[in-house]
Amino acid sequence: MNFNKVLEQKKVEIEQIISGYLPEEKGFAAGMAQAMNYSMEAGGKRLRPMLMQEVYRMFGGTSMVIEPFMAAIEMIHTSSLIHDDLPAIDNDEYRRGKKTTHAVYGEAVGVLSGDALLNYAYETACRAFPMVPGSELPGKALAVLTSKTGIYGMLGGQSVDVTNEGKEISREMLDYIYKNKTSALIEASMMVGAILAGATDEQIAVMENIGERIGLAFQIRDDILDITSTMEELGKPVFSDKKNHKVTYVTLRGLEQASRDVEMISEEAVKLLKTFPQKDEFLEELVCYLVNRKN
Ligand code: GRG
């Protein structure tokens, strides 16, 4: 398998699926839909829908019911990036190599389009229900998606991150922040894929565990790239953590140890993945690619 070629093909397929679920730019709120679509179409790795689709296939899923959920997770993720870039949070002008949403449409539309995209994600996920009449699986998946996004997931982690900027924080608090602000959506992606394919509760729990580790390794890699990469390669400003007076994994562990930790945590994730009788070579390679990524 040529991993990079397959990765690119999957990304194209995912972008086609997502584009079928974007809001129409019409009526008085056309400007808002335009801002939502601007951020959704600005690029990105599409990692979360890719993980979701791959896990769904690994557990034998073949129907289109996964598609609204794939679009929904990318909408949630993108809404969080729009808000993360706002002047009240990181105040960044570039993301995915393009001007951030508020930099193009103004701060008010930035706030509202982030909110609208988050809500539209749930509207989109609900479109899975009529695809499988009578099935309890979309409801089970929706419950995971919503709770991993909220106070007991991404938003909880982000709130602790933002309110502790410039302060000394413990390793325990940093782990909480990473587990929630970054891992939670990756856990949701993998769990939703497993749920919709009819995996058992035990298998879903293992997927949650794998997602937690991938998210942790992914976020530590993000911290490393923030100080070792360039704006051109990342598509967003570097030294953002320093600018925002943030304690990161690199601050606490040092660059070399942080890199070793990324290796160790991602190996744990792959090891867990290998415990399933269903083999997915692409998924294993994807985990390694993500934690060694350059952007
Ligand atoms: C409105 C839903 C909503 C949320 C607001 C701002 C916020 C709460 C949460 C932000 C959480 C955050 C930015 C976590 C960082 C996760 C991370 C490493 C993002 C980068 O993900 P990539 O590299 O980005 O997958 P691309 O651009 O490739 O999609």
Short mmCIF file of C-alpha atoms and ligand atoms in Angstrom, two decimals:
data_model
loop_
_atom_site.label_atom_id
_atom_site.label_comp_id
_atom_site.label_asym_id
_atom_site.label_seq_id
_atom_site.Cartn_x
_atom_site.Cartn_y
_atom_site.Cartn_z
CA MET A 1 0.00 0.00 0.00
CA ASN A 2 1.28 3.46 -0.92
CA PHE A 3 0.17 5.21 2.27
CA ASN A 4 0.45 8.80 1.03
CA LYS A 5 -1.53 8.04 -2.12
CA VAL A 6 -4.30 6.28 -0.18
CA LEU A 7 -4.34 9.13 2.36
CA GLU A 8 -4.85 11.68 -0.42
CA GLN A 9 -7.61 9.59 -2.07
CA LYS A 10 -9.43 9.22 1.23
CA LYS A 11 -9.16 12.96 1.89
CA VAL A 12 -10.73 13.73 -1.52
CA GLU A 13 -13.55 11.24 -0.83
CA ILE A 14 -14.18 12.78 2.63
CA GLU A 15 -14.24 16.32 1.23
CA GLN A 16 -16.87 15.23 -1.31
CA ILE A 17 -19.00 13.76 1.47
CA ILE A 18 -18.65 16.88 3.64
CA SER A 19 -19.48 19.26 0.79
CA GLY A 20 -22.84 17.51 0.36
CA TYR A 21 -23.79 18.52 3.91
CA LEU A 22 -22.74 22.18 3.95
CA PRO A 23 -25.40 24.88 4.46
CA GLU A 24 -26.87 26.64 1.44
CA GLU A 25 -25.81 30.25 0.99
CA LYS A 26 -29.25 31.75 0.47
CA GLY A 27 -31.71 34.19 2.05
CA PHE A 28 -30.95 36.93 4.60
CA ALA A 29 -28.47 34.70 6.50
CA ALA A 30 -26.49 33.88 3.34
CA GLY A 31 -23.50 35.83 4.70
CA MET A 32 -23.35 33.62 7.76
CA ALA A 33 -23.58 30.42 5.70
CA GLN A 34 -20.76 31.83 3.55
CA ALA A 35 -18.55 32.32 6.64
CA MET A 36 -19.35 28.77 7.82
CA ASN A 37 -18.47 27.34 4.41
CA TYR A 38 -15.33 29.47 4.15
CA SER A 39 -13.90 27.80 7.24
CA MET A 40 -15.13 24.32 6.29
CA GLU A 41 -13.57 24.59 2.84
CA ALA A 42 -10.27 26.09 4.00
CA GLY A 43 -8.61 22.65 4.01
CA GLY A 44 -7.21 20.75 6.94
CA LYS A 45 -6.20 17.14 7.33
CA ARG A 46 -9.78 15.80 7.84
CA LEU A 47 -8.32 13.48 10.43
CA ARG A 48 -11.43 13.08 12.57
CA PRO A 49 -13.85 12.01 9.79
CA MET A 50 -11.05 9.80 8.42
CA LEU A 51 -10.63 8.00 11.73
CA MET A 52 -14.40 7.66 12.04
CA GLN A 53 -14.83 6.17 8.57
CA GLU A 54 -11.87 3.85 8.99
CA VAL A 55 -13.07 2.45 12.32
CA TYR A 56 -16.58 2.06 10.86
CA ARG A 57 -15.15 0.02 7.97
CA MET A 58 -12.87 -1.95 10.26
CA PHE A 59 -15.93 -3.18 12.18
CA GLY A 60 -17.65 -4.10 8.93
CA GLY A 61 -19.82 -1.00 8.40
CA THR A 62 -20.92 -0.48 4.79
CA SER A 63 -23.89 1.92 4.84
CA MET A 64 -24.15 5.68 4.26
CA VAL A 65 -25.27 6.23 7.86
CA ILE A 66 -21.70 7.14 8.78
CA GLU A 67 -21.60 10.10 6.37
CA PRO A 68 -23.70 12.69 8.27
CA PHE A 69 -21.63 11.90 11.36
CA MET A 70 -18.38 12.35 9.42
CA ALA A 71 -19.54 15.79 8.27
CA ALA A 72 -20.74 16.60 11.81
CA ILE A 73 -17.42 15.83 13.53
CA GLU A 74 -15.53 18.01 11.04
CA MET A 75 -18.07 20.82 11.66
CA ILE A 76 -17.57 20.58 15.43
CA HIS A 77 -13.80 20.58 15.02
CA THR A 78 -13.89 23.54 12.60
CA SER A 79 -16.23 25.51 14.88
CA SER A 80 -13.72 25.04 17.70
CA LEU A 81 -10.90 26.33 15.49
CA ILE A 82 -12.93 29.43 14.53
CA HIS A 83 -13.46 30.21 18.21
CA ASP A 84 -9.90 29.30 19.18
CA ASP A 85 -8.57 31.91 16.72
CA LEU A 86 -10.82 34.75 17.99
CA PRO A 87 -9.23 37.83 19.59
CA ALA A 88 -10.65 36.76 22.99
CA ILE A 89 -8.79 33.45 22.83
CA ASP A 90 -5.61 33.01 20.72
CA ASN A 91 -6.09 36.04 18.44
CA ASP A 92 -4.57 34.34 15.37
CA GLU A 93 -4.75 35.72 11.83
CA TYR A 94 -3.88 32.52 9.94
CA ARG A 95 -5.17 28.95 10.02
CA ARG A 96 -4.84 26.16 7.45
CA GLY A 97 -2.69 28.58 5.40
CA LYS A 98 -5.56 31.06 5.01
CA LYS A 99 -6.87 34.12 6.87
CA THR A 100 -8.93 33.08 9.90
CA THR A 101 -12.72 33.45 9.76
CA HIS A 102 -12.92 36.54 11.99
CA ALA A 103 -10.03 38.13 10.05
CA VAL A 104 -12.13 37.86 6.87
CA TYR A 105 -15.70 38.36 8.15
CA GLY A 106 -15.20 40.35 11.38
CA GLU A 107 -15.33 39.31 15.00
CA ALA A 108 -19.14 39.21 15.39
CA VAL A 109 -19.59 36.89 12.41
CA GLY A 110 -16.63 34.85 13.72
CA VAL A 111 -18.43 34.25 17.02
CA LEU A 112 -21.79 33.55 15.38
CA SER A 113 -20.49 31.31 12.61
CA GLY A 114 -18.65 29.18 15.20
CA ASP A 115 -21.91 28.81 17.15
CA ALA A 116 -23.92 28.16 14.00
CA LEU A 117 -21.49 25.50 12.80
CA LEU A 118 -21.60 23.72 16.15
CA ASN A 119 -25.39 23.63 16.03
CA TYR A 120 -25.40 22.69 12.35
CA ALA A 121 -23.19 19.74 13.23
CA TYR A 122 -25.98 18.32 15.38
CA GLU A 123 -28.60 19.11 12.73
CA THR A 124 -26.40 17.21 10.28
CA ALA A 125 -25.81 14.20 12.53
CA CYS A 126 -29.61 13.92 13.00
CA ARG A 127 -29.92 13.27 9.27
CA ALA A 128 -28.61 9.76 10.01
CA PHE A 129 -31.84 8.77 11.82
CA PRO A 130 -34.12 8.30 8.76
CA MET A 131 -31.33 6.37 7.01
CA VAL A 132 -31.74 3.46 9.46
CA PRO A 133 -35.38 3.55 10.63
CA GLY A 134 -35.93 1.93 14.02
CA SER A 135 -32.22 1.52 14.79
CA GLU A 136 -30.99 2.67 18.19
CA LEU A 137 -27.43 3.20 16.90
CA PRO A 138 -27.67 6.84 15.65
CA GLY A 139 -29.05 7.91 19.04
CA LYS A 140 -26.23 6.11 20.85
CA ALA A 141 -23.68 7.75 18.53
CA LEU A 142 -25.24 11.20 18.97
CA ALA A 143 -25.06 10.90 22.76
CA VAL A 144 -21.30 10.22 22.53
CA LEU A 145 -20.73 13.01 19.98
CA THR A 146 -22.52 15.63 22.07
CA SER A 147 -21.01 14.69 25.42
CA LYS A 148 -17.43 14.49 24.07
CA THR A 149 -17.91 18.05 22.73
CA GLY A 150 -19.36 19.64 25.87
CA ILE A 151 -18.39 20.37 29.48
CA TYR A 152 -17.25 16.76 30.00
CA GLY A 153 -15.17 16.88 26.82
CA MET A 154 -13.63 19.44 24.49
CA LEU A 155 -15.27 22.53 25.99
CA GLY A 156 -14.35 21.50 29.54
CA GLY A 157 -10.70 21.08 28.50
CA GLN A 158 -10.61 24.32 26.55
CA SER A 159 -12.11 26.29 29.45
CA VAL A 160 -9.44 25.07 31.88
CA ASP A 161 -6.75 25.82 29.27
CA VAL A 162 -7.92 29.36 28.64
CA THR A 163 -8.53 30.31 32.27
CA ASN A 164 -5.06 29.09 33.33
CA GLU A 165 -3.01 30.93 30.74
CA GLY A 166 0.07 32.51 32.31
CA LYS A 167 -0.22 30.37 35.47
CA GLU A 168 1.89 27.50 36.75
CA ILE A 169 -0.09 24.33 36.19
CA SER A 170 0.42 20.77 37.37
CA ARG A 171 1.03 17.75 35.13
CA GLU A 172 -2.33 16.45 36.32
CA MET A 173 -4.13 19.58 35.10
CA LEU A 174 -2.24 19.54 31.80
CA ASP A 175 -3.26 15.91 31.27
CA TYR A 176 -6.89 16.87 31.95
CA ILE A 177 -6.65 19.73 29.42
CA TYR A 178 -5.14 17.55 26.67
CA LYS A 179 -7.46 14.62 27.33
CA ASN A 180 -10.42 16.91 26.89
CA LYS A 181 -9.61 19.76 24.54
CA THR A 182 -7.89 17.46 22.00
CA SER A 183 -8.47 13.77 22.77
CA ALA A 184 -12.23 14.03 23.34
CA LEU A 185 -13.10 14.67 19.67
CA ILE A 186 -10.69 11.96 18.52
CA GLU A 187 -12.26 9.54 21.01
CA ALA A 188 -15.72 10.55 19.71
CA SER A 189 -14.63 9.94 16.11
CA MET A 190 -13.44 6.42 16.85
CA MET A 191 -16.33 5.54 19.15
CA VAL A 192 -18.99 6.79 16.71
CA GLY A 193 -17.41 4.71 13.92
CA ALA A 194 -17.51 1.64 16.16
CA ILE A 195 -21.05 2.30 17.46
CA LEU A 196 -22.59 2.77 14.00
CA ALA A 197 -20.95 -0.43 12.76
CA GLY A 198 -22.57 -2.33 15.66
CA ALA A 199 -19.43 -2.96 17.76
CA THR A 200 -19.85 -4.25 21.32
CA ASP A 201 -19.61 -1.93 24.37
CA GLU A 202 -16.27 -3.53 25.20
CA GLN A 203 -14.90 -2.79 21.73
CA ILE A 204 -16.23 0.78 21.92
CA ALA A 205 -14.43 1.26 25.25
CA VAL A 206 -11.14 0.07 23.72
CA MET A 207 -11.65 2.56 20.87
CA GLU A 208 -12.15 5.32 23.44
CA ASN A 209 -8.88 4.33 25.06
CA ILE A 210 -7.05 4.33 21.72
CA GLY A 211 -8.55 7.73 20.85
CA GLU A 212 -7.36 9.15 24.15
CA ARG A 213 -3.79 8.09 23.42
CA ILE A 214 -3.84 9.30 19.82
CA GLY A 215 -5.20 12.67 21.02
CA LEU A 216 -2.53 13.00 23.69
CA ALA A 217 0.30 12.14 21.29
CA PHE A 218 -1.25 14.44 18.65
CA GLN A 219 -1.43 17.41 21.05
CA ILE A 220 2.13 16.92 22.33
CA ARG A 221 3.26 16.81 18.68
CA ASP A 222 1.31 20.09 18.20
CA ASP A 223 3.29 21.63 21.09
CA ILE A 224 6.55 20.42 19.55
CA LEU A 225 5.66 21.80 16.10
CA ASP A 226 4.73 25.15 17.67
CA ILE A 227 8.40 25.66 18.52
CA THR A 228 10.21 23.67 15.82
CA SER A 229 8.20 24.31 12.64
CA THR A 230 7.54 27.33 10.44
CA MET A 231 4.44 29.32 9.55
CA GLU A 232 4.76 28.11 5.92
CA GLU A 233 4.80 24.45 6.91
CA LEU A 234 2.12 24.67 9.61
CA GLY A 235 -0.26 27.09 7.87
CA LYS A 236 -0.65 28.93 11.19
CA PRO A 237 1.68 31.08 13.31
CA VAL A 238 4.42 29.38 15.34
CA PHE A 239 5.34 30.31 18.94
CA SER A 240 1.63 30.73 19.61
CA ASP A 241 1.92 29.04 23.04
CA LYS A 242 4.68 31.41 24.12
CA LYS A 243 2.65 34.40 22.91
CA ASN A 244 -0.29 33.18 25.00
CA HIS A 245 1.91 32.39 28.03
CA LYS A 246 0.89 28.75 27.98
CA VAL A 247 2.50 25.94 29.91
CA THR A 248 2.70 23.00 27.50
CA TYR A 249 3.96 19.44 27.61
CA VAL A 250 7.27 20.70 26.17
CA THR A 251 7.59 23.25 29.00
CA LEU A 252 7.08 20.52 31.60
CA ARG A 253 9.04 17.67 29.98
CA GLY A 254 11.55 19.33 27.64
CA LEU A 255 11.68 18.85 23.87
CA GLU A 256 13.53 15.52 23.81
CA GLN A 257 11.46 13.83 26.50
CA ALA A 258 8.25 15.15 24.91
CA SER A 259 9.30 13.56 21.58
CA ARG A 260 10.02 10.26 23.34
CA ASP A 261 6.63 10.45 25.08
CA VAL A 262 4.89 10.92 21.71
CA GLU A 263 6.59 7.73 20.46
CA MET A 264 5.68 5.77 23.56
CA ILE A 265 2.02 6.88 23.69
CA SER A 266 1.46 6.23 19.99
CA GLU A 267 3.04 2.77 20.29
CA GLU A 268 0.54 2.03 23.06
CA ALA A 269 -2.29 3.10 20.73
CA VAL A 270 -1.06 0.83 17.92
CA LYS A 271 -0.61 -2.06 20.33
CA LEU A 272 -4.23 -1.71 21.48
CA LEU A 273 -5.36 -1.51 17.86
CA LYS A 274 -3.57 -4.77 17.14
CA THR A 275 -5.62 -6.55 19.84
CA PHE A 276 -8.62 -6.56 17.47
CA PRO A 277 -8.98 -9.55 15.18
CA GLN A 278 -10.14 -7.16 12.45
CA LYS A 279 -6.89 -5.84 10.95
CA ASP A 280 -6.71 -2.39 9.39
CA GLU A 281 -3.24 -1.65 8.08
CA PHE A 282 -4.21 1.86 6.94
CA LEU A 283 -5.49 2.77 10.42
CA GLU A 284 -2.23 1.64 12.01
CA GLU A 285 -0.20 3.67 9.53
CA LEU A 286 -2.51 6.64 10.01
CA VAL A 287 -1.78 6.71 13.75
CA CYS A 288 1.98 6.73 13.06
CA TYR A 289 1.57 9.43 10.40
CA LEU A 290 -0.48 11.66 12.71
CA VAL A 291 1.93 11.60 15.57
CA ASN A 292 4.92 12.19 13.31
CA ARG A 293 3.14 14.83 11.20
CA LYS A 294 4.85 18.00 9.97
CA ASN A 295 1.70 20.16 9.90
C1 GRG B 1 -17.57 26.58 19.50
C2 GRG B 1 -17.45 24.10 19.60
C3 GRG B 1 -16.88 25.38 20.00
C4 GRG B 1 -15.77 25.34 20.76
C5 GRG B 1 -15.02 26.44 21.35
C6 GRG B 1 -12.08 27.07 21.17
C7 GRG B 1 -12.65 25.79 21.67
C8 GRG B 1 -13.98 25.82 22.28
C9 GRG B 1 -11.98 24.63 21.60
C10 GRG B 1 -10.65 24.55 20.93
C11 GRG B 1 -9.97 23.29 21.19
C12 GRG B 1 -8.70 23.21 20.39
C13 GRG B 1 -8.31 24.28 19.43
C14 GRG B 1 -7.92 22.16 20.57
C15 GRG B 1 -6.68 21.96 19.80
C16 GRG B 1 -6.80 20.70 18.99
C17 GRG B 1 -5.89 20.73 17.81
C18 GRG B 1 -4.51 20.19 17.97
C19 GRG B 1 -6.34 21.23 16.67
C20 GRG B 1 -5.65 21.16 15.37
O1 GRG B 1 -6.21 20.04 14.71
P1 GRG B 1 -5.71 19.58 13.28
O2 GRG B 1 -4.21 19.60 13.25
O3 GRG B 1 -6.25 20.76 12.36
O4 GRG B 1 -6.40 18.31 12.95
P2 GRG B 1 -6.64 20.72 10.81
O5 GRG B 1 -6.54 22.17 10.38
O6 GRG B 1 -5.69 19.82 10.08
O7 GRG B 1 -8.06 20.24 10.74
#
